[in-house]
mmCIF file of C-alpha atoms in Angstrom:
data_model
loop_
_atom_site.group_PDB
_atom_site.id
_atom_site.type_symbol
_atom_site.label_atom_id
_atom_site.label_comp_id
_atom_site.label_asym_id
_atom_site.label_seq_id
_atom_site.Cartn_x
_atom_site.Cartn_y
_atom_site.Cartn_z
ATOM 1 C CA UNK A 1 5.411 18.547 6.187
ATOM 2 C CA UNK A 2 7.123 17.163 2.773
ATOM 3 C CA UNK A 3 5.098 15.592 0.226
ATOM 4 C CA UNK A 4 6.441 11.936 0.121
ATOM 5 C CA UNK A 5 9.429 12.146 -3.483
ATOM 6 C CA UNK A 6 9.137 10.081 -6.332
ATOM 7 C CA UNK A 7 12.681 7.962 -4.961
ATOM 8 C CA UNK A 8 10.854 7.335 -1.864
ATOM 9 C CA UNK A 9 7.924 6.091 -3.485
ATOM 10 C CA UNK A 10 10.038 3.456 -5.666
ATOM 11 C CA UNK A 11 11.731 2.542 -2.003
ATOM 12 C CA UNK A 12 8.595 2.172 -0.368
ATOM 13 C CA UNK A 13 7.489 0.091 -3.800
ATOM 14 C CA UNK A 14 10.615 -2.108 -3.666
ATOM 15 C CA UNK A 15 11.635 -2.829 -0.407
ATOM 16 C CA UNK A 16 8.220 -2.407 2.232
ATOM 17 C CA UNK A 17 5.569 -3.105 0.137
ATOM 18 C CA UNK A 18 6.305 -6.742 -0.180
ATOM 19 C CA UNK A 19 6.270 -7.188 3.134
ATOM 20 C CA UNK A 20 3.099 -5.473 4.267
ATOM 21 C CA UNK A 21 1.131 -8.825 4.751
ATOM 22 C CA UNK A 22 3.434 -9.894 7.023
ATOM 23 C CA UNK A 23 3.394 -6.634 8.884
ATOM 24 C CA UNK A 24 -0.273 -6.650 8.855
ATOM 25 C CA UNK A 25 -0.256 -10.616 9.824
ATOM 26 C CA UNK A 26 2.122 -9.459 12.883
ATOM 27 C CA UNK A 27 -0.260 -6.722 14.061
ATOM 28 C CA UNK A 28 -3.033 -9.315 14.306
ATOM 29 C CA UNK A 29 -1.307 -11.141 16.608
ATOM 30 C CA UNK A 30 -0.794 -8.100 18.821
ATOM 31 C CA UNK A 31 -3.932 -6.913 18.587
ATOM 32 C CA UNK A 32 -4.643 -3.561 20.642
ATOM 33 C CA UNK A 33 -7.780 -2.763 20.740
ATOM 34 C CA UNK A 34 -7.903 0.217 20.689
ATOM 35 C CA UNK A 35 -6.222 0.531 17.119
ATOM 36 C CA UNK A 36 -6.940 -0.379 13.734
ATOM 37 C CA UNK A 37 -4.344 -2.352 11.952
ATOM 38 C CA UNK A 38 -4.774 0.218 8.829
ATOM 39 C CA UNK A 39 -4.375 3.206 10.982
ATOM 40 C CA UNK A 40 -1.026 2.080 12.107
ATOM 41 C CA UNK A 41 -0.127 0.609 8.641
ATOM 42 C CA UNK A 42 -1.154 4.086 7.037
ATOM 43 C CA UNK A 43 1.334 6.421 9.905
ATOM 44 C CA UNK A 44 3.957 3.639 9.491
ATOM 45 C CA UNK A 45 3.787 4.712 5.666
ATOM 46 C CA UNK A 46 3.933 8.289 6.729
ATOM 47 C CA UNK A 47 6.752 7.773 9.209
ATOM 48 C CA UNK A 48 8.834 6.004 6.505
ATOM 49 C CA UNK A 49 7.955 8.633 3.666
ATOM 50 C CA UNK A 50 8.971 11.275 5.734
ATOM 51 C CA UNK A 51 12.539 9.829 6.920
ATOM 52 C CA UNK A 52 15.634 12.050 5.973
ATOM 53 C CA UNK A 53 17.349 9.112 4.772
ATOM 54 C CA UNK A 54 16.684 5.422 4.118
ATOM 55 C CA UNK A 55 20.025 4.724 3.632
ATOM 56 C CA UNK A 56 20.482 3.026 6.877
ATOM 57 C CA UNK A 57 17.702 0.625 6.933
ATOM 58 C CA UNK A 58 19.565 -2.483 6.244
ATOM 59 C CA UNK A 59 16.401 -4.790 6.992
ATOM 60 C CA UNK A 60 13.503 -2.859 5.996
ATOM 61 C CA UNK A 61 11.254 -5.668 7.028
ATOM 62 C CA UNK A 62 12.066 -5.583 10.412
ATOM 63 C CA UNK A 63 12.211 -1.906 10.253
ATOM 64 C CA UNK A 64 8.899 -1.490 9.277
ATOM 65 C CA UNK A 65 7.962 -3.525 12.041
ATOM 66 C CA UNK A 66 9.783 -1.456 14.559
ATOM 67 C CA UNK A 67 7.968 1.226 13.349
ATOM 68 C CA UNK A 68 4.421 -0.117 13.375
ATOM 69 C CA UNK A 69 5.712 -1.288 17.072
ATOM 70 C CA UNK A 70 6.825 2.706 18.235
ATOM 71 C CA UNK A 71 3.363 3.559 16.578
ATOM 72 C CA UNK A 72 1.307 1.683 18.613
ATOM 73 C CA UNK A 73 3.729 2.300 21.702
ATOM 74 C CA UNK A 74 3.373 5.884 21.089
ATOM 75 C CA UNK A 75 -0.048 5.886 21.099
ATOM 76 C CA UNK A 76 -1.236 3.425 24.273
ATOM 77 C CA UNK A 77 1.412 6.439 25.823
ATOM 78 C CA UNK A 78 -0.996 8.608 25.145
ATOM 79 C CA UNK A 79 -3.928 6.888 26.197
ATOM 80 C CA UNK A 80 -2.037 6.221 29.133
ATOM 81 C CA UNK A 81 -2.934 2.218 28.495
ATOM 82 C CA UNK A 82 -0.053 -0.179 30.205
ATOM 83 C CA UNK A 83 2.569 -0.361 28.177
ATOM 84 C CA UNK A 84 3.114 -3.731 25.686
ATOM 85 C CA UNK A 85 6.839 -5.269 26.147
ATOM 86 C CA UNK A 86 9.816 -4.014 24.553
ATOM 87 C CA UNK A 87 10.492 -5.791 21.206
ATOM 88 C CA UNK A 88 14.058 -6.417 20.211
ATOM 89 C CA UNK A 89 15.499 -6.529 17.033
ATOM 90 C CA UNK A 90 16.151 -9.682 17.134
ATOM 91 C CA UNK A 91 12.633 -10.781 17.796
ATOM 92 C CA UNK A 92 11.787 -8.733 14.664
ATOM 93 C CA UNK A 93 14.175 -10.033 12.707
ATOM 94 C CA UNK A 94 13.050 -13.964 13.637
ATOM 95 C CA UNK A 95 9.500 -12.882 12.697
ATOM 96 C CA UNK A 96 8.487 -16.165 10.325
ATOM 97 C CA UNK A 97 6.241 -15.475 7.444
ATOM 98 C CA UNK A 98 7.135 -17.410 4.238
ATOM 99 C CA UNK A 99 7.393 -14.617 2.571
ATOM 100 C CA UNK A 100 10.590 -13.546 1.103
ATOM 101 C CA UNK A 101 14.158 -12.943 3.184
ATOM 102 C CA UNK A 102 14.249 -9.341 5.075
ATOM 103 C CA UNK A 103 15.907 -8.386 1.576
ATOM 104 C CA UNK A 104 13.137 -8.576 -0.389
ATOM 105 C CA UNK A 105 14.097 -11.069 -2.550
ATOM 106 C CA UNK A 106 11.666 -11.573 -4.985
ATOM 107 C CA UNK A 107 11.347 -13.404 -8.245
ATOM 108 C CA UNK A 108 11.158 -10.684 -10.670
ATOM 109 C CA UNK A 109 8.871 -12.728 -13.211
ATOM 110 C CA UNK A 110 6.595 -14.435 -10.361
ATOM 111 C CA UNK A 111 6.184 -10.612 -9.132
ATOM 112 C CA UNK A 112 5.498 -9.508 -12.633
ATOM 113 C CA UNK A 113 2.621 -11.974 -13.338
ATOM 114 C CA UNK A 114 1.790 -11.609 -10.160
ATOM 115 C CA UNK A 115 0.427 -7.787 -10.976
ATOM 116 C CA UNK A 116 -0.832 -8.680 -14.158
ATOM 117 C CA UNK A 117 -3.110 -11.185 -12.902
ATOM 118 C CA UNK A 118 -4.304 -8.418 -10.458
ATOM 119 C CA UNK A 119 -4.982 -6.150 -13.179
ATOM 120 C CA UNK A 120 -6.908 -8.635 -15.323
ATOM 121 C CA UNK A 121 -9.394 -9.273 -12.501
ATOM 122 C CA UNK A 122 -10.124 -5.711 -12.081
ATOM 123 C CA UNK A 123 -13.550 -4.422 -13.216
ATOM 124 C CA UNK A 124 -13.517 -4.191 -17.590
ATOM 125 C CA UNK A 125 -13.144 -0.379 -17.472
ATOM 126 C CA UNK A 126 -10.346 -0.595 -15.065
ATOM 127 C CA UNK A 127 -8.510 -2.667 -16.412
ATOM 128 C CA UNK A 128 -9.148 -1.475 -20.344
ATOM 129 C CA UNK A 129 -7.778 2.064 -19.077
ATOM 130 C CA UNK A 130 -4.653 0.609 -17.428
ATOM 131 C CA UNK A 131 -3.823 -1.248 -20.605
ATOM 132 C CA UNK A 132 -4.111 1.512 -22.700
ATOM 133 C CA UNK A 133 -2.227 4.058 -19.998
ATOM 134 C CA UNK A 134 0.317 1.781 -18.828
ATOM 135 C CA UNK A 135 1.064 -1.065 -21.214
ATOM 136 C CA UNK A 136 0.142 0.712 -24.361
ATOM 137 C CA UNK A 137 1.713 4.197 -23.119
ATOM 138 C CA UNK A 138 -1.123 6.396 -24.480
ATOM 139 C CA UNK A 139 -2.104 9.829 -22.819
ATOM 140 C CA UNK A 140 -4.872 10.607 -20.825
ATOM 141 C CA UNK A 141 -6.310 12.073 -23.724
ATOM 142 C CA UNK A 142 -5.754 9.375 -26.182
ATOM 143 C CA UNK A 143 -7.065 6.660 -23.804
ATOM 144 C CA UNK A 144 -9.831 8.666 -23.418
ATOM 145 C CA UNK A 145 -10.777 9.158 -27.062
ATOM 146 C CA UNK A 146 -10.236 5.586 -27.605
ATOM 147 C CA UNK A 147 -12.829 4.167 -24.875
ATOM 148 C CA UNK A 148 -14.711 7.361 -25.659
ATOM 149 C CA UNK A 149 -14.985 8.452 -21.914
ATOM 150 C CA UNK A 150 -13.839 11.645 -20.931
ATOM 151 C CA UNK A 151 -10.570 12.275 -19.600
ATOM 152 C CA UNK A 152 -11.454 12.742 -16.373
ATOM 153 C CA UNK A 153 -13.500 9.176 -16.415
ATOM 154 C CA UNK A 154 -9.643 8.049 -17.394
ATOM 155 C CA UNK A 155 -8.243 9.919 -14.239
ATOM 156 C CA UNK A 156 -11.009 8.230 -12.208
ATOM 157 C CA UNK A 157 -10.552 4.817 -13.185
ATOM 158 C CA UNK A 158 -6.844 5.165 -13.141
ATOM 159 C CA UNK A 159 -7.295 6.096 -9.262
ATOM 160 C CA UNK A 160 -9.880 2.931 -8.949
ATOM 161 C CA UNK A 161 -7.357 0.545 -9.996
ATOM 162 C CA UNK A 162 -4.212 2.251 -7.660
ATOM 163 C CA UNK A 163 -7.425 1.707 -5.094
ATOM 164 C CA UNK A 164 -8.137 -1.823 -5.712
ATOM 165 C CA UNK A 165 -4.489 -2.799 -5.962
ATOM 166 C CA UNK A 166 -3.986 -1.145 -2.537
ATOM 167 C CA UNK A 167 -6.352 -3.159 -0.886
ATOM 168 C CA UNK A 168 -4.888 -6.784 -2.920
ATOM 169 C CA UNK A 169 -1.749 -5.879 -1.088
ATOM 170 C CA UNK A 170 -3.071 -5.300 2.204
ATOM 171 C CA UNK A 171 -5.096 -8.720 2.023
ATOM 172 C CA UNK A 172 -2.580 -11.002 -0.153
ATOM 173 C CA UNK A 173 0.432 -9.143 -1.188
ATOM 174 C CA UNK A 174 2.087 -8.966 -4.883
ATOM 175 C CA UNK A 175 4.798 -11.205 -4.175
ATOM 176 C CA UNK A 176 5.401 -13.223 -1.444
ATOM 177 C CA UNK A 177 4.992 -17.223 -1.823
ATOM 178 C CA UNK A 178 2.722 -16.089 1.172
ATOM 179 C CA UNK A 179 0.535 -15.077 -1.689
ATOM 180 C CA UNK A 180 0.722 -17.861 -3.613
ATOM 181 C CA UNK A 181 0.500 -21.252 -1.123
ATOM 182 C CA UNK A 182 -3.229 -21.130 -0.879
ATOM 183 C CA UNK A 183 -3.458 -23.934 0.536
ATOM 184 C CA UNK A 184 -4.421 -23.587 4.569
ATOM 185 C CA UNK A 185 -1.621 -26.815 4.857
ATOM 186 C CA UNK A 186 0.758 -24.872 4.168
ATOM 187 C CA UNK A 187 0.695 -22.485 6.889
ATOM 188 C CA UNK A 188 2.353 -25.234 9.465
ATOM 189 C CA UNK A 189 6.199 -23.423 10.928
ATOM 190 C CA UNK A 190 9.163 -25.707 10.986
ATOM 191 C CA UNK A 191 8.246 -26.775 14.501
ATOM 192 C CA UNK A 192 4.710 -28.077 13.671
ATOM 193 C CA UNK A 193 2.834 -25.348 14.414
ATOM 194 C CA UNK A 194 0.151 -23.254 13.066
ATOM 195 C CA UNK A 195 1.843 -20.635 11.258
ATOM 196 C CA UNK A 196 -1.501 -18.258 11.325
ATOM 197 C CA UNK A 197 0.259 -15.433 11.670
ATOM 198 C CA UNK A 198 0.664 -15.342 7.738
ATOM 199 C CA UNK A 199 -2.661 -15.568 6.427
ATOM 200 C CA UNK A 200 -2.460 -15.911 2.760
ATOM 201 C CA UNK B 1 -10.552 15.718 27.312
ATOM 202 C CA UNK B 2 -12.579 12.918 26.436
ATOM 203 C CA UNK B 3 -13.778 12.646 22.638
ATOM 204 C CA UNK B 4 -17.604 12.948 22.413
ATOM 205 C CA UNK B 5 -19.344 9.696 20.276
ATOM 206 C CA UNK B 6 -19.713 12.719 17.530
ATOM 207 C CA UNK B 7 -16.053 13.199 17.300
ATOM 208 C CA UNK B 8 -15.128 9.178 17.195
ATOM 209 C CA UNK B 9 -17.646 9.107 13.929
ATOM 210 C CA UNK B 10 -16.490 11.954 12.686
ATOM 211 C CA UNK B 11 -12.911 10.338 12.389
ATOM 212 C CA UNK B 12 -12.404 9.480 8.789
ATOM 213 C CA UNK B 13 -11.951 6.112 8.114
ATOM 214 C CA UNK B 14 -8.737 4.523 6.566
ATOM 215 C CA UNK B 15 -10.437 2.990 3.504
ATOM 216 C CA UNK B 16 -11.660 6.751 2.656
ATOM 217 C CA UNK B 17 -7.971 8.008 3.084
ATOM 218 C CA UNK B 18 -7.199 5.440 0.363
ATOM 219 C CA UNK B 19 -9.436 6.518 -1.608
ATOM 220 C CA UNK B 20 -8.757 9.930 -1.741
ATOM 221 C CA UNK B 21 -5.222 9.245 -1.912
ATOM 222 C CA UNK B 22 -5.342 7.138 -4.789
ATOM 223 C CA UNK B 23 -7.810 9.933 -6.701
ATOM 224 C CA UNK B 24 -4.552 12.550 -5.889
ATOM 225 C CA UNK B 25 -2.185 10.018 -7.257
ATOM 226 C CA UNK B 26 -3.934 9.068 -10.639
ATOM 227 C CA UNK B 27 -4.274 13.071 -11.065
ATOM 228 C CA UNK B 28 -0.501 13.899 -10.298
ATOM 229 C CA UNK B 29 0.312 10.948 -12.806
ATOM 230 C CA UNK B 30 -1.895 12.201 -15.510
ATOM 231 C CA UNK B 31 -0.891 15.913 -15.479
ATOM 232 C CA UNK B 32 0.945 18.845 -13.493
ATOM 233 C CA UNK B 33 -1.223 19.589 -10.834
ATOM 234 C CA UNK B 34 -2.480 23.634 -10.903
ATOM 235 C CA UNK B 35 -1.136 26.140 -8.208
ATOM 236 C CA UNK B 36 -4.622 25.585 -6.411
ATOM 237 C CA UNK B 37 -4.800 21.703 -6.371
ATOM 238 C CA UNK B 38 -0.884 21.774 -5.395
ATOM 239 C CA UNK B 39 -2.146 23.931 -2.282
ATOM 240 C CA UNK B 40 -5.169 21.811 -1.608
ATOM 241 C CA UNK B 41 -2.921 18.718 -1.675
ATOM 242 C CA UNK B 42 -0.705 20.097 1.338
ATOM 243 C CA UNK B 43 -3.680 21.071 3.367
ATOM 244 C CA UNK B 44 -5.591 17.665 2.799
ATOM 245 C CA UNK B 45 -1.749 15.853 3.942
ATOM 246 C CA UNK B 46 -1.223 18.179 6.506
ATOM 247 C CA UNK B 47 -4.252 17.374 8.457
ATOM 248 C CA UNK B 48 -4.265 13.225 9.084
ATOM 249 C CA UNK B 49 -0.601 11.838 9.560
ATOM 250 C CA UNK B 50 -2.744 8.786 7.981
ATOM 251 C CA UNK B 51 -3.255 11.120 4.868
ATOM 252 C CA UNK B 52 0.209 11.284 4.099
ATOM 253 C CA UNK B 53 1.185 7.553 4.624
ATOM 254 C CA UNK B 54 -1.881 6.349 2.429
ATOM 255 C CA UNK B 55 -0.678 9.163 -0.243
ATOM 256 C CA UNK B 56 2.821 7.301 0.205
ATOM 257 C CA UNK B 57 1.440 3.662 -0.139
ATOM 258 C CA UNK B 58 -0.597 4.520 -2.892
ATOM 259 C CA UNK B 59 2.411 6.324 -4.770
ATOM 260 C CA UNK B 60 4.583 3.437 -4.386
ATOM 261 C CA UNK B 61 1.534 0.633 -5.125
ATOM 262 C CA UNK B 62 1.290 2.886 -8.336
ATOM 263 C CA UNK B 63 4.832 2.394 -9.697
ATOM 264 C CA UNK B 64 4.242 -1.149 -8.796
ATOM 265 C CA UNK B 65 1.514 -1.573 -10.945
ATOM 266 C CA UNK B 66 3.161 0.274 -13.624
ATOM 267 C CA UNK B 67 5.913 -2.698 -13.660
ATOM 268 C CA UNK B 68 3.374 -4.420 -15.306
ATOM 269 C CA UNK B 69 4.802 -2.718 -18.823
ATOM 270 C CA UNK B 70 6.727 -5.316 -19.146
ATOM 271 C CA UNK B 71 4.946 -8.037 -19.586
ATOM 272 C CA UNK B 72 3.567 -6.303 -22.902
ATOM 273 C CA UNK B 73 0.407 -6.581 -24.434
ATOM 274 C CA UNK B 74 0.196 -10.008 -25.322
ATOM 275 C CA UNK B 75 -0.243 -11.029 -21.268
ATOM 276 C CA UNK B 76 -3.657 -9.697 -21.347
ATOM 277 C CA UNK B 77 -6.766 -10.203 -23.417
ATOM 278 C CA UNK B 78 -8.463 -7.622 -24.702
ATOM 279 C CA UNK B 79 -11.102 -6.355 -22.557
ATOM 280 C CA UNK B 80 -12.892 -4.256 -25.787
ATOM 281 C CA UNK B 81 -13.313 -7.791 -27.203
ATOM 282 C CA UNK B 82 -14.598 -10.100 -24.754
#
């Protein structure tokens, strides 16, 4: 097993994690029960990460679909549950969810604000350590000097904000106008109807 | 073989993958990791297929966050002074 590379992490950053909410809004809909929606999110990740090459995915959104839809296959298989119907590409493709083309095409400044707000609404400590690691560029040591924590209270509150943005984007996203239309309104599709499958 | 109700809440739960995922991430960022933590990463990974999708995710939400360099310093108040 290969630890998941720094390129693949700025791929996964880039081009799925934008669209988790709408993968996670999509497994809702086709609920199993016998699965959680953050298993199969977590061995999509996995399944991605370890790919040889991404350099064919041409529309990662639907391809992380595809693969959240083999997961779950792969697993009622195993339980020997009926099988769900085939999904085509094309199905995955069509998938509405007001968030962003398949290329993620996102507004670099909405997305930037959009992770600074995040940050500011994390817990003082939190966010005073980010600042000082990330904005500010100091060391581990130097942030910890200046908050007068130990270095290993820097390390742990570095982890608690990776944590707490993890679960923002499982339950809003960073950038989507998903994220952003709080309004319930807005959720109606072209033809009228409840568009519930993207849940702000 | 049927699971027993002891091994269905003995399954670790997703939320504490994250968590331990995002504790291996904010150490790999701050420093090298030593010979023995390298080894105890693989063995934690190799064990949960979950493990190493959550230690993916929480990479990637990490270099995410750190776009937030450039918005500077001015974006956020300071938290030392409120």
């Amino acid at each position: 097993m290969a630890r998941v590379g720094n390129e693949r992490a700025l791929w996964l950053a880039q081009h799925i994690l934008p669209h988790e909410p709408c993968l996670r809004a999509w497994l809702a809909r086709r609920r199993v029960a016998e699965l959680e929606i953050d298993d199969i999110v977590q061995e999509a990740y996995a399944r991605l990460a370890s790919m040889d090459s991404v350099e064919g995915v041409r529309n990662p959104r639907a391809y992380f679909l595809q693969t959240a839809h083999s997961i779950i296959c792969t697993h009622l298989r195993r339980a020997q549950v009926v099988s769900i119907r085939a999904v085509d590409d094309t199905e995955l493709s069509r998938f509405e969810c007001e968030d962003a083309s398949p290329e993620s095409t996102v507004c670099d400044r909405d997305e930037l604000r959009r992770i600074g707000d995040i940050v500011a609404g994390f817990p003082k400590q939190v966010a005073a350590v980010f600042i000082l690691r990330r904005i500010e560029g100091l060391s581990q040591r130097d942030t910890a000097q200046r908050l007068n924590i130990s270095e290993s209270s820097v390390e742990k509150n570095m982890a608690k904000g990776i944590r707490l943005f993890m679960d923002t984007i499982a339950l809003s996203g960073i950038s989507s106008p998903c994220a952003s239309n709080r309004g319930d309104e807005k959720n109606i599709g072209a033809d009228g109807r409840p568009r519930k499958q993207c849940p702000d | 073989m049927k699971k027993t109700l002891a091994q269905m809440e003995d399954r670790e739960s997703s939320a504490r993958i994250d968590d331990i995922a995002a504790l291996w991430v904010a150490r790999m960022e701050a420093r090298p990791l030593s010979a023995e933590e390298d080894s105890e990463l693989d063995a934690w990974l190799a064990a949960d297929i979950r493990r190493q999708g959550a230690f993916a995710r929480a990479w990637a939400v990490s270099l995410q966050m750190a776009k937030a360099q450039a918005l500077g310093r001015d974006f956020f108040t300071d938290p030392d002074q409120e």
